[in-house]
Amino acid sequence: MKELGFLIVYAAAFYAFIIHRSLLLSRDHHSKLFGLRPGWLLPNSLNDVSDAQWRNFRGNLPLLSVVLAIFAFVANMSRAYFHFKARGMSVIWLLISLIYLSYLHGACIIFILTIASINFLLVKIVARTKYFSFVFWIFNIFFLLCNRIYEGYSFSVFGQHWAYLDNFRGTFRWHICFNFVALRMISFGYDYHWANQASRFDYEKHTQRCHICKSGKTCYQVLQERSVPNDKFSFSVYLSYLVYAPIYVTGPILSFNAFASQLNVPQNNFSPTDVAWYGVRWIFNFVLMELITHLFYYNAFAISGMWKHLSPMDVFIIGYGVLNFMWLKFFLIWRYFRLWSLICGIEVPENMPRCINNCYNLESFWKNWHASYNKWLVRYMYIPLGGSQRKLLNIWVIFTFVAIWHDLEWKLLSWAWLTCLFFVPEMVFKATANSFQAKSAFGHFVLRELNAVAGAVTITCLMVANLVGFVIGPSGINWLVSRFLRKDGLPVLAGMFVTFYVGTKLMFHIHEFKQGRH
């Protein structure tokens, strides 16, 4: 208990210092920062809207909410009064989603439907052949790359009589959204490919350890792993899955099996009260985000390049703040669209089930950051590539794909390969620790301390990898290293390590408390 008390006091002091210093930095440098706009939450304040993704989501929130209400009303009334099942609901969702896509992409919806139709035919032709995986991946990666390289194509390429359609390209670039469509196309292909094969999923064993399934409900993993009847693999269900409006723009990512199985029977894991409370919690978190961006201009420091002129301590504070801002941004965006889907009767995975400050190893971090993508990668890449038997090789293939999937940029490839480099020692350490059987109290103490040190190293590596990938780029690595290896940077580096060590031990206590409750 003495240790826990010390950890709590240290954490409180750390965050008090971070908040105080962040307020001073924002006050002293706001005139040199880009992307600040007049605020509304606090008197005489500025608001950091320098992040384009957050700015667009925040600005379109009123319109999105109107669209959410209309779509949810149409879908739920159709199900309640006309008793539509899978095929009927797929047609309803297809029609209203195509209206949504027409507003977003205009005439470019032709490109989406054309590629999707070719993919459907390809799956139906080669799904039962031994070379299915090779042909299927080549096809999808080819279009994923071409869409980016040619920036969504131009209608004029197909002849001048089509050129006038370039004037009707909608309000949102279709090839950005197509990244998620590609994941759904791959999910449909593999779920169809596996539909007539023996399932690897042990339902009885799963039920014994799943509290959701024990209660008589159906968890997402069962929805994903349990194949649907062949008649669900129709063109209308397939298209409605690809363009399903609530998760079309940003996800979360939903497998085809899970989507098709919920067209007949809407999700029952969340009652109307649960969904309403989920929405209320989202509003509280949105207000928290507004408060943070009114007080702390972390992202504006990163966008403006001002962090290069700060002390090592302030660089650490800005870097730490940017990562927390990014976490909360994605948390709000993904939870909004998940809420929309729940209201419409389709459960999708939670993308941010755990706070970024409660992850002390790479494996748990990636299971809890864009968690639905992690589930997709495990099911459609990691296991087909050989799973844990080839883990050291698989992570390089998977993270390279993740980088390319996000965008064709060197800094993202640098982020992916840095992450893989950091993964290797963690896996070696974990394998060694698992083989070590502590028999005495001292042995348990040593193992716990080694795990805390490993956690501190991992958190540092995560910060570096994500800052390289999303803030400073590969060209900033040398600057970052040289800045912290100077005389004034080494104490900060040591302080960071001690703080992450303390944070890791605090996470151990949180984990043990949760295990005790269960």
Steps between C-alpha positions, in 0.01 A plus 500: 500500500794736566620443144154573357474819707838620372404419139175696527675803653769490229239474222300793646815713521599405145165602352487818708839597354396404143179707523677802651783495245260441208294804601813715509621374160162568338478847653855604412514371140141523367583793270754285310273197449294402196141373509365690801148645471285711735361269769148474639537295820715739703500883497772666286644161406631346180417149380752264341336369181829447316430129443312475168325174585368630832408837346296333223324261737422775750377736228275239339361366827162682479439373144620151591260488793206591275603225255535256793147577621345461152681178417430343839130589473465352149691181586325432831153578365561270202602218730217559751202555266592302189683219686786498249756224544850469353430561132240768563715687753802473271301674225383771742854563623634492147254764378545746787878445506524571126321832560762577765784401264356708217526807721853410612649394165266613224570326169805323649263246649536332158863412581403345834218289354712387205794379712261341751313315224821363349609386847166320550537314170862412579402353838220293350735364231818422696382457862505119477839476328841448661639826361217713643713685760774593252261635232273670753776690682667608176168641376421695817851636560521601133190720527598628844828629352355623169227699675767686697752543218238640258314684781162355420539513120353752259199434278676677212745205482215288362421751224403864469128417486536387866704803609194699614458251790818642656288800596289274728754338732305566822624645828738223614778316314372149428841331490562595865182320609579211268770381741222377729301363205807293402512344848133409472553354151776277640278402794217397265739299283656304784172444687355355179819298440477352852121451501513141377810400696523353849500779758811550716286670764427297816161638604465291820846598627428865417166496684665374819719810530277767335272678749284640216425158349446353849223755555309372195605780266730474199839670512671658200759222470226240447329725244832529317608136512165332434440468125169620358292293250603518133192703402638791712796529260278671243593810301248723681621398849862536384448853365301613803786373719762693301312832514326461839459869585569515879856364468575580136729801550720396795397160633506322746572202278232231495539152352254381235376210717423737788316745272293242313398313815360820657279587203252231607523555874613846622763513775369431851813555706415869547156599626353841403609624844855374441513674161367825649760490780770429241390819322502705821854383579604600149366854560702528823815390316432749220480781756829373648660521156375856454641594840839348412525672160402833658770474767785296345623554144696176463413428139555862395855475641560188289344645182684830535839337564537705819603194700846518334570824689403370844698342782520118524246501786254704294556277195405202716188678628389594146568147371308344789216748451478434125465124555225554758325745266515245218360228726205714611435619143472147364310391811230762430482442123479121522257500792270741318468269199472194723213674683332562163532131412366384839195724462439332162519150652849389388770449765855578390817459709620769738813659353644653817408266787793615716661838566837565335648564848409148612715301253854395589586254221469511122265205476240646738542843341413372152211293635352819645587760234273454197398169654262407217787531251709277727221238495488527119880463468505196728215325317590579137881536512668377817332156521514425123871594504569238766404671826731475800721239328635774271442801723838666443447495123127577508535831682719641219249403231202624702644837608627570148147437372357725773737782397412467129132474587516833684686684223802484270745695716853423615427620851225238535733226377760627748237482775408143398858372491596677823201336668613159373853562626362584844271194490789251466670559841158510671411156360841360602466646850144371537600149390791504748284631785232235435760224517635633832309350793534719809481276808584748775374841606831650388462332158153649461638841599784481244264388222257781579779759497635370168151519352464860622835594342395327174171693511686831537720415201195400294309821574806705400528303175129546430533876544797515263335281232173694503671840502710394199196363317255779568692814602871541424553246217816290445710814438435609860644186662858631506387833643295327770786270602761778504267730697453252783861381510631847581590609852160664558313210339641204697327594833170532310556159340570349843190671643287366214623148567433523875151641432415221256638245750269641769210508254558136407494391864178698550351313202599170667287600801206598277523165318514307828202695636293415192599133522396496867157639409447215251 
